[in-house]
Coordinates of C-alpha atoms and ligand atoms in Angstrom, one line a residue:
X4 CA 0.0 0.0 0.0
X5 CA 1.0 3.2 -0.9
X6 CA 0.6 6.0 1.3
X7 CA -0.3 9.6 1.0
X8 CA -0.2 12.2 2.9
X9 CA -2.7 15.1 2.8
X10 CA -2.9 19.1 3.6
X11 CA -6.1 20.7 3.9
X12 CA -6.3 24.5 3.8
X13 CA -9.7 25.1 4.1
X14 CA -12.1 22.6 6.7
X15 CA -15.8 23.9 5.9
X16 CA -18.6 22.1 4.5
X17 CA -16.8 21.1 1.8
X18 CA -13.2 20.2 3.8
X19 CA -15.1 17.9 6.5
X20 CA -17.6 16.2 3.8
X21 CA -14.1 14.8 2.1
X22 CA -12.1 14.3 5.7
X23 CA -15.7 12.0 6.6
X24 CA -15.9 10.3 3.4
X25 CA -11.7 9.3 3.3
X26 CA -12.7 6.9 6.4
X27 CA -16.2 6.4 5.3
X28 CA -17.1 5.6 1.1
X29 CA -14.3 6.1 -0.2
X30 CA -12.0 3.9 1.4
X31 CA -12.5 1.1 -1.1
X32 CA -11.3 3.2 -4.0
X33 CA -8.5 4.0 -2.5
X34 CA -7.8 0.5 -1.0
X35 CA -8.9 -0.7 -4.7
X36 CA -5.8 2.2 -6.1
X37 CA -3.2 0.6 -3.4
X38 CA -2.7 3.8 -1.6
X39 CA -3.5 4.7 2.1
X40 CA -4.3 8.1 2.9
X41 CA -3.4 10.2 6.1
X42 CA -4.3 14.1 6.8
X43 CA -1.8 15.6 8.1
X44 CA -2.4 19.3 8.1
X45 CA -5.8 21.2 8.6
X46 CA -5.9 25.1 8.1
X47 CA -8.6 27.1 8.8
X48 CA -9.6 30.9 9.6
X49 CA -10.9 31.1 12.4
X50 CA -10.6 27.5 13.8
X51 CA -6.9 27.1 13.8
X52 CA -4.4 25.4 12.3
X53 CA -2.9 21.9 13.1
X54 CA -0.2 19.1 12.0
X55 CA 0.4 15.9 12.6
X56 CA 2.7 14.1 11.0
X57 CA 1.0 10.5 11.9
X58 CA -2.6 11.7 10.6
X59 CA -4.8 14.4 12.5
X60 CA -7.9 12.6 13.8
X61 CA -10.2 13.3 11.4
X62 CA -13.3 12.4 13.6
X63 CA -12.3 15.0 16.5
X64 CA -11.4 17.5 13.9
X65 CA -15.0 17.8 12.3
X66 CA -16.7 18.0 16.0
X67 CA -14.1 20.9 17.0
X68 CA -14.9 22.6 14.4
X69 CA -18.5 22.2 13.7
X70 CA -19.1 22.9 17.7
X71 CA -17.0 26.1 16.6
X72 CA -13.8 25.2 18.7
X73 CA -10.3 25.3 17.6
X74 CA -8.1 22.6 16.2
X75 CA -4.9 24.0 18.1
X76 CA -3.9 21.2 20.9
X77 CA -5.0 18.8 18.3
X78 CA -1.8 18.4 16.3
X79 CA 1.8 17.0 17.5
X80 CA 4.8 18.1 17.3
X81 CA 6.1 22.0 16.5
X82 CA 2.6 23.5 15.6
X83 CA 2.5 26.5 12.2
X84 CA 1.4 30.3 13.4
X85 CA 0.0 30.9 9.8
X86 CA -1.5 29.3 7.0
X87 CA 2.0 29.9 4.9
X88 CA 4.0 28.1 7.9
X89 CA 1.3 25.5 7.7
X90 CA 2.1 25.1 4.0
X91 CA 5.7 25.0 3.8
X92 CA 6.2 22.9 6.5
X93 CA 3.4 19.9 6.6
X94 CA 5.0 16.4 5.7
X95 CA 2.5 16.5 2.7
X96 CA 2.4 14.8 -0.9
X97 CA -0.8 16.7 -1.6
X98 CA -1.9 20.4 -1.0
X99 CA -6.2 20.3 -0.9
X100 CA -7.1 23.9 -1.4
X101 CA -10.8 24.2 -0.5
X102 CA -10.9 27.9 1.0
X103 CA -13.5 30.5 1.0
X104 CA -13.9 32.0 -2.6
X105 CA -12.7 35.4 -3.2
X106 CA -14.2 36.3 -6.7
X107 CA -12.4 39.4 -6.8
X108 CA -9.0 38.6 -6.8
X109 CA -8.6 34.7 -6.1
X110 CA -6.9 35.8 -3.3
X111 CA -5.2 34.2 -0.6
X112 CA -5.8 30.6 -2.7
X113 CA -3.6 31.6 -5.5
X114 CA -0.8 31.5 -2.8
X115 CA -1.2 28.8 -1.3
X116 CA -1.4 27.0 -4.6
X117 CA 1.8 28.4 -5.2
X118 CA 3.5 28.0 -2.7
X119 CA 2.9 24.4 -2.5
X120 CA 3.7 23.5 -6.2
X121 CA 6.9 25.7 -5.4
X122 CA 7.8 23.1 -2.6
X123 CA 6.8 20.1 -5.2
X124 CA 3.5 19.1 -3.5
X125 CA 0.7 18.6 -6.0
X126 CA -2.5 20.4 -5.8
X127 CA -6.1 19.6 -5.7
X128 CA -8.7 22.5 -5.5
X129 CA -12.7 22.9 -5.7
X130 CA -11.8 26.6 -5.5
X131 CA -12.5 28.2 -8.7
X132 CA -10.7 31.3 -7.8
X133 CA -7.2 30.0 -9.0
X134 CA -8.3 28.0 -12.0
X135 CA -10.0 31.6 -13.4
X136 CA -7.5 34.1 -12.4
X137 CA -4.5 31.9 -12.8
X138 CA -4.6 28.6 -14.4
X139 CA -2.0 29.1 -17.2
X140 CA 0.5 30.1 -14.4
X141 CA -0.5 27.5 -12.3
X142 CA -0.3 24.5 -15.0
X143 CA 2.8 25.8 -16.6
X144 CA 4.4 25.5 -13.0
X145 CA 3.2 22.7 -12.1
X146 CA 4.4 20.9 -15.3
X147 CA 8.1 22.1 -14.5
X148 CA 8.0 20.7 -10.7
X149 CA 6.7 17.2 -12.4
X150 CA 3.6 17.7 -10.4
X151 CA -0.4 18.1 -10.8
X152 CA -2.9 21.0 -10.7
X153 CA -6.1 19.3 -10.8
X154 CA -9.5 20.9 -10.4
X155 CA -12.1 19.0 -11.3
X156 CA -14.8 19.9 -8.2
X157 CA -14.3 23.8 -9.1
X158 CA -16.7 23.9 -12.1
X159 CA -20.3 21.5 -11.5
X160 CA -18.8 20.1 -8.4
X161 CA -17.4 16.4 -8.8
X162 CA -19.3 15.9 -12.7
X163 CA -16.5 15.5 -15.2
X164 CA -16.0 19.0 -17.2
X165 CA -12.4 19.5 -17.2
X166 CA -11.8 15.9 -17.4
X167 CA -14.2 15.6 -20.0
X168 CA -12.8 17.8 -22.6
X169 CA -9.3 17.4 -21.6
X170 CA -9.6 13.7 -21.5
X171 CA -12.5 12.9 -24.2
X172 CA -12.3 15.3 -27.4
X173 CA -9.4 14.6 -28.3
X174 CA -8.3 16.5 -31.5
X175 CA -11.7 19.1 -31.1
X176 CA -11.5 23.0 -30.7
X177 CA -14.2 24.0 -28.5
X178 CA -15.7 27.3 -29.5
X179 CA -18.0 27.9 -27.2
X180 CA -20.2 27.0 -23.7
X181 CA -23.3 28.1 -22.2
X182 CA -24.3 26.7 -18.5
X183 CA -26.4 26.9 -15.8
X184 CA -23.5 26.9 -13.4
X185 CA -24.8 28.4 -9.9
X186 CA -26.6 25.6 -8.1
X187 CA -28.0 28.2 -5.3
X188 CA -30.1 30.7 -8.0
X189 CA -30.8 27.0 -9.6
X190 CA -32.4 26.2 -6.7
X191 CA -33.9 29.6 -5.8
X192 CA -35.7 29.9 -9.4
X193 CA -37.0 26.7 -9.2
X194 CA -38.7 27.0 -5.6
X195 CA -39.7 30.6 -7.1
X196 CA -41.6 29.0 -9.6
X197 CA -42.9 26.8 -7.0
X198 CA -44.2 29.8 -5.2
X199 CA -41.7 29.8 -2.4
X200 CA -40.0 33.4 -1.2
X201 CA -36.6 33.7 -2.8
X202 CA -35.1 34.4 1.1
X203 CA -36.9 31.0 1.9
X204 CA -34.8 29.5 -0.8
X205 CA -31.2 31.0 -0.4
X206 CA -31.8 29.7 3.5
X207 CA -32.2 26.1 1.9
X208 CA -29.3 26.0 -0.1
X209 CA -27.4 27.5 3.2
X210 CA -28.9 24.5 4.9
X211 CA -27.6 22.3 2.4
X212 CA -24.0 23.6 2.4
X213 CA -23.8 24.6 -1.6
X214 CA -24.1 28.0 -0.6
X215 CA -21.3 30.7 -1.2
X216 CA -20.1 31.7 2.4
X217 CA -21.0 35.5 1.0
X218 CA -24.6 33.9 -0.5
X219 CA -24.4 37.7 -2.5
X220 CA -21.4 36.0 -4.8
X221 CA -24.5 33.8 -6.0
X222 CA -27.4 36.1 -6.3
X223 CA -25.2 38.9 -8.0
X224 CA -23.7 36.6 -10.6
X225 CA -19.9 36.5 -9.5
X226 CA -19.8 32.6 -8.8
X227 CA -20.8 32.4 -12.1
X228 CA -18.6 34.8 -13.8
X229 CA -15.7 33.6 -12.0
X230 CA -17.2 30.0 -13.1
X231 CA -16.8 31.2 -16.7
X232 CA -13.7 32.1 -16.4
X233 CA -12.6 29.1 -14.9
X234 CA -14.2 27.3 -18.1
X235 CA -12.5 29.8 -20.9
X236 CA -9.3 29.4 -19.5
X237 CA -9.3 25.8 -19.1
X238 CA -11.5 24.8 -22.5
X239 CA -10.4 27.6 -24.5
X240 CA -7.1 28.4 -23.0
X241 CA -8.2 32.3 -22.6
X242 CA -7.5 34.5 -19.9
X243 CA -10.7 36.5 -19.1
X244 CA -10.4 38.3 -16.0
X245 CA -13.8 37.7 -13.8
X246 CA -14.6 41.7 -13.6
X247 CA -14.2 41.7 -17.0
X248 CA -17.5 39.8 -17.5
X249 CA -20.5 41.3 -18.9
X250 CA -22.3 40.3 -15.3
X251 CA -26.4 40.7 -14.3
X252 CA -26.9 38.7 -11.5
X253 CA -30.7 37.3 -10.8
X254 CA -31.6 40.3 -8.1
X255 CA -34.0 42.3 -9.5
X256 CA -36.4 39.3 -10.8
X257 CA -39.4 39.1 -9.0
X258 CA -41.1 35.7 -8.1
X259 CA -44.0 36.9 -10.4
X260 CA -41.3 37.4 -13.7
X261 CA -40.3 33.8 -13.1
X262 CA -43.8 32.3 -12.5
X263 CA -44.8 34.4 -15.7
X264 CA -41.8 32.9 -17.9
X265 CA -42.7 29.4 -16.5
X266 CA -46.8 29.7 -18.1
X267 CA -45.1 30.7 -21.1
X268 CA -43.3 27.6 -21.9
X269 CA -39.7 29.3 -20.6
X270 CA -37.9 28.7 -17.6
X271 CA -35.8 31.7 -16.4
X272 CA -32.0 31.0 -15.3
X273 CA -28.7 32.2 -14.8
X274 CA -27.0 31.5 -17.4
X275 CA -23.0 31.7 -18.0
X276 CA -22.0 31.9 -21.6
X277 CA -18.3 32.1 -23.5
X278 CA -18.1 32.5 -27.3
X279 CA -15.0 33.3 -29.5
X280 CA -15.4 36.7 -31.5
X281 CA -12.1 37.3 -33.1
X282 CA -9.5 36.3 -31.3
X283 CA -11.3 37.0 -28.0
X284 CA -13.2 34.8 -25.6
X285 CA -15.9 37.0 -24.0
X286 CA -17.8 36.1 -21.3
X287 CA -21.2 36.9 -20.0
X288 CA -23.8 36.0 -16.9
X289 CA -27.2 37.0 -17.1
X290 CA -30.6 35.9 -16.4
X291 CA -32.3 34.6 -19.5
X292 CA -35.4 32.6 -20.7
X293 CA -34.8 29.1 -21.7
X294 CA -37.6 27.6 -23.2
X295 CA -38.7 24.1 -22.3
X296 CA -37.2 21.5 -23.8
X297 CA -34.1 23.2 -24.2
X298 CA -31.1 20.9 -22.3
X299 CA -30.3 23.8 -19.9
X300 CA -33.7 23.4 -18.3
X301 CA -32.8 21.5 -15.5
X302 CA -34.9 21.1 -12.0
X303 CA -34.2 21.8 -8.8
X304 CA -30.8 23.0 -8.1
X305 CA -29.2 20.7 -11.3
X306 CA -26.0 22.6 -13.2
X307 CA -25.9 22.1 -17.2
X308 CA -23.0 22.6 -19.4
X309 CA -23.3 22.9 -23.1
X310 CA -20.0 22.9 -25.2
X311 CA -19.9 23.6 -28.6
X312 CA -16.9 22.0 -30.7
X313 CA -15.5 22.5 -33.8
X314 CA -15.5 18.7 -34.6
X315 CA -18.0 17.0 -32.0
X316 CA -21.1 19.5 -32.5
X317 CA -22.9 20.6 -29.4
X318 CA -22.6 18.2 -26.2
X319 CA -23.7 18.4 -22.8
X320 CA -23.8 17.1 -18.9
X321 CA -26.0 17.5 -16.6
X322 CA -25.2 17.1 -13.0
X323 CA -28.6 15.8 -11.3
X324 CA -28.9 18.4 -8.2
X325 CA -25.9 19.5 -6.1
X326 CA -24.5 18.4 -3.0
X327 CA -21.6 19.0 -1.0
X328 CA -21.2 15.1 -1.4
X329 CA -20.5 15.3 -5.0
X330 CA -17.8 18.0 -4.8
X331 CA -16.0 15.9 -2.4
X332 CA -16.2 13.2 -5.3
X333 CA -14.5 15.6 -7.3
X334 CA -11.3 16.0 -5.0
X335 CA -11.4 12.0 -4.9
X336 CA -11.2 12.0 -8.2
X337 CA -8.3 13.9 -8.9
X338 CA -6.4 12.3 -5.6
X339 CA -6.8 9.0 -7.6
X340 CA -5.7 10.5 -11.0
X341 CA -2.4 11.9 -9.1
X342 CA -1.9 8.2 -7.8
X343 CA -2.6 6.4 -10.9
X344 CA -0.7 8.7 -13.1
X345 CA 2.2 9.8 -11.0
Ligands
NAP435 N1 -20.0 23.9 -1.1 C1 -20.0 23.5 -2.3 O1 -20.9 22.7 -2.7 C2 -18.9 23.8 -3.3 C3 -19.0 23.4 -4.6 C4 -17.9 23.6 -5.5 C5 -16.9 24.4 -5.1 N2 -16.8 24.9 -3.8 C6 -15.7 25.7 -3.4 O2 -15.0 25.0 -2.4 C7 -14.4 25.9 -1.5 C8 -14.8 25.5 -0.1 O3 -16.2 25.6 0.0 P1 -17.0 25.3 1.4 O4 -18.4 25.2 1.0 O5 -16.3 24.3 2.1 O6 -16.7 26.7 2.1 P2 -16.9 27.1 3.7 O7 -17.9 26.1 4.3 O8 -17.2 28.5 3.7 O9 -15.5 26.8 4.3 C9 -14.3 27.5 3.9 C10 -13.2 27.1 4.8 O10 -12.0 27.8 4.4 C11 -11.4 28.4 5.5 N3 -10.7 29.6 5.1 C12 -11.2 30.8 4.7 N4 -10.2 31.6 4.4 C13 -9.1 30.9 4.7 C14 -7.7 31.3 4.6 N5 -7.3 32.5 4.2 N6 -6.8 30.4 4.9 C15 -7.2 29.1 5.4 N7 -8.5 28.7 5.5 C16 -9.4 29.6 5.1 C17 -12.6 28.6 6.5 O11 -12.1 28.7 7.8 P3 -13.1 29.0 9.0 O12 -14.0 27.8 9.2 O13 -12.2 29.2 10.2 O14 -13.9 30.2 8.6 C18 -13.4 27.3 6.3 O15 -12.8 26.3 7.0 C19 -14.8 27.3 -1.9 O16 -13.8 27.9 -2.7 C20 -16.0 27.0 -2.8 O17 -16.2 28.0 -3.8 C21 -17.8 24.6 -2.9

């Protein structure tokens, strides 16, 4: 058995959904891949930070900090002051960045991307900030260390996108996307239409942990920009900078607009597009009517992706509703792609 050894920056819903599963589903993957994994760093904001280089208890860690105490006194050994101590001193194979978003800058993730591919640690993110604002960067460093930048949870949670294109299409172009990207105003539109408040609905998707920590990075379309940025850079290989983004976020629609669109055969979402003019790759966000029947109608909280190819046509994947669950699955997925491909 091989082992491998784990850093988590960032232990909120996401962080403690994958620490839980490691010792709950998806042990027999891993067993089934020959590799044991052990956490061996936790940082948080406000919780603390802690290494140890035996494995942190992964069980004690998620009641500290879901009870809101700190996981200082948990770890062994010398003990970091800061997330960057954390970072370059954790006996670590793999850095997990799963930090808040910050859909302005990317900010402090980029960093501690960096700074782990710098000290030849791989990383695996569901953060979306560093993937928009500086994937290129990222990948071109990680190639000269020998190491991976995965991000498969960042974009749709765990459901294949990156992999997809990277991995499937081989030989096509793609020319252009249009999604339904942002599970929360997925969610909210569809209870509108339901006749539930859209307050009522944001505090569902809170409950359910897909939520933005700053639930206004939803509503006002910057998730989703910063989503499409994510996507041009990694499909298209441009660099569009998230305030760059022609952005409307879903605000100003009233529960009566939606209910309206809905008896007229149209379903209203958010929708995230990226097209090729020239030798730009714009990107836009708005709320938009899409009629029945087209695939971006999904229910419930569901994210859609269309990608239109040069050589494949038009293709698309639908991830059926949106848990915290499945982008966990997307971090296992790129730990076992760094073990079977090292
Ligand atoms: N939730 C989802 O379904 C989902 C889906 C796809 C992608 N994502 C992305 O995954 C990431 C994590 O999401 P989440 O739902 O787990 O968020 P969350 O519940 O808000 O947790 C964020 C975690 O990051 C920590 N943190 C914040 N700033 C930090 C910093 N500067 N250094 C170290 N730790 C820091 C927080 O510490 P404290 O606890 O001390 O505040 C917390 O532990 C986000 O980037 C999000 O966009 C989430």
């Amino acid at each position: 058995m091989k082992d491998i050894r784990l850093a988590l920056v960032g232990f909120g819903n996401v962080g403690r959904c994958f620490a839980q599963e490691l010792r709950g589903s998806y042990a027999r993957a891993l067993r089934a891949a020959g590799v044991k994994v052990r956490v061996t760093g936790i940082a948080t904001a406000r919780h603390g930070l802690a290494i140890d280089p035996n494995g942190l208890a992964l069980y004690r860690a998620r009641r500290l900090v879901e009870s809101g105490r700190s996981l200082e006194g948990l770890g062994r050994g010398r003990q970091p002051g800061s997330v960057r101590q954390l970072i370059a001193r954790v006996p670590a194979d793999v850095l997990v960045e799963i930090s808040t978003l910050d859909p302005r800058h990317g900010e402090p993730a980029i960093s501690h991307v960096r700074q782990a591919l710098n000290r030849g640690l791989h990383v695996v993110t569901a953060n979306k900030g560093p993937v928009a604002f500086a994937r290129g960067a990222l990948v071109a460093l990680a190639r000269r260390k020998g190491r991976f930048f995965l991000h498969e949870s960042a974009v749709m949670d765990g459901t294949p996108v990156f992999n997809l294109v990277e991995r499937c299409l081989a030989g096509c172009q793609v020319i252009g996307f249009r999604g339904t990207l942002n599970s929360t105003t997925n969610l909210i539109l569809s209870r509108m239409e339901e006749g539930l408040s859209a307050d009522a609905a944001l505090a569902e998707a809170q409950a359910l942990g897909i939520a933005e920590a700053d639930p206004r990075n939803d509503v006002d379309g910057w998730d989703a920009a910063v989503k499409g940025c994510a996507l041009a850079a990694a499909l298209m290989g441009a660099t569009v900078a998230p305030r760059a983004v022609s952005r409307r976020g879903m605000g100003r629609l009233t529960a009566g607009e939606v209910r309206r669109a809905l008896r007229e055969g149209a379903r209203v979402r958010l929708v995230v597009r990226g097209e090729r003019r020239g030798g730009m790759v714009r990107v836009r966000v708005r709320p938009e009517r899409v009629p029945l029947g087209d695939p971006l109608v999904g229910a419930g909280a569901d994210n859609v992706l269309m990608v239109e190819t040069d050589l494949m046509g038009e293709i698309g994947i639908v991830e059926r509703g949106s848990t915290v669950d499945q982008t966990a699955y997307g971090l296992l997925s790129d730990l076992l792609r760094i073990v079977r491909e090292p």
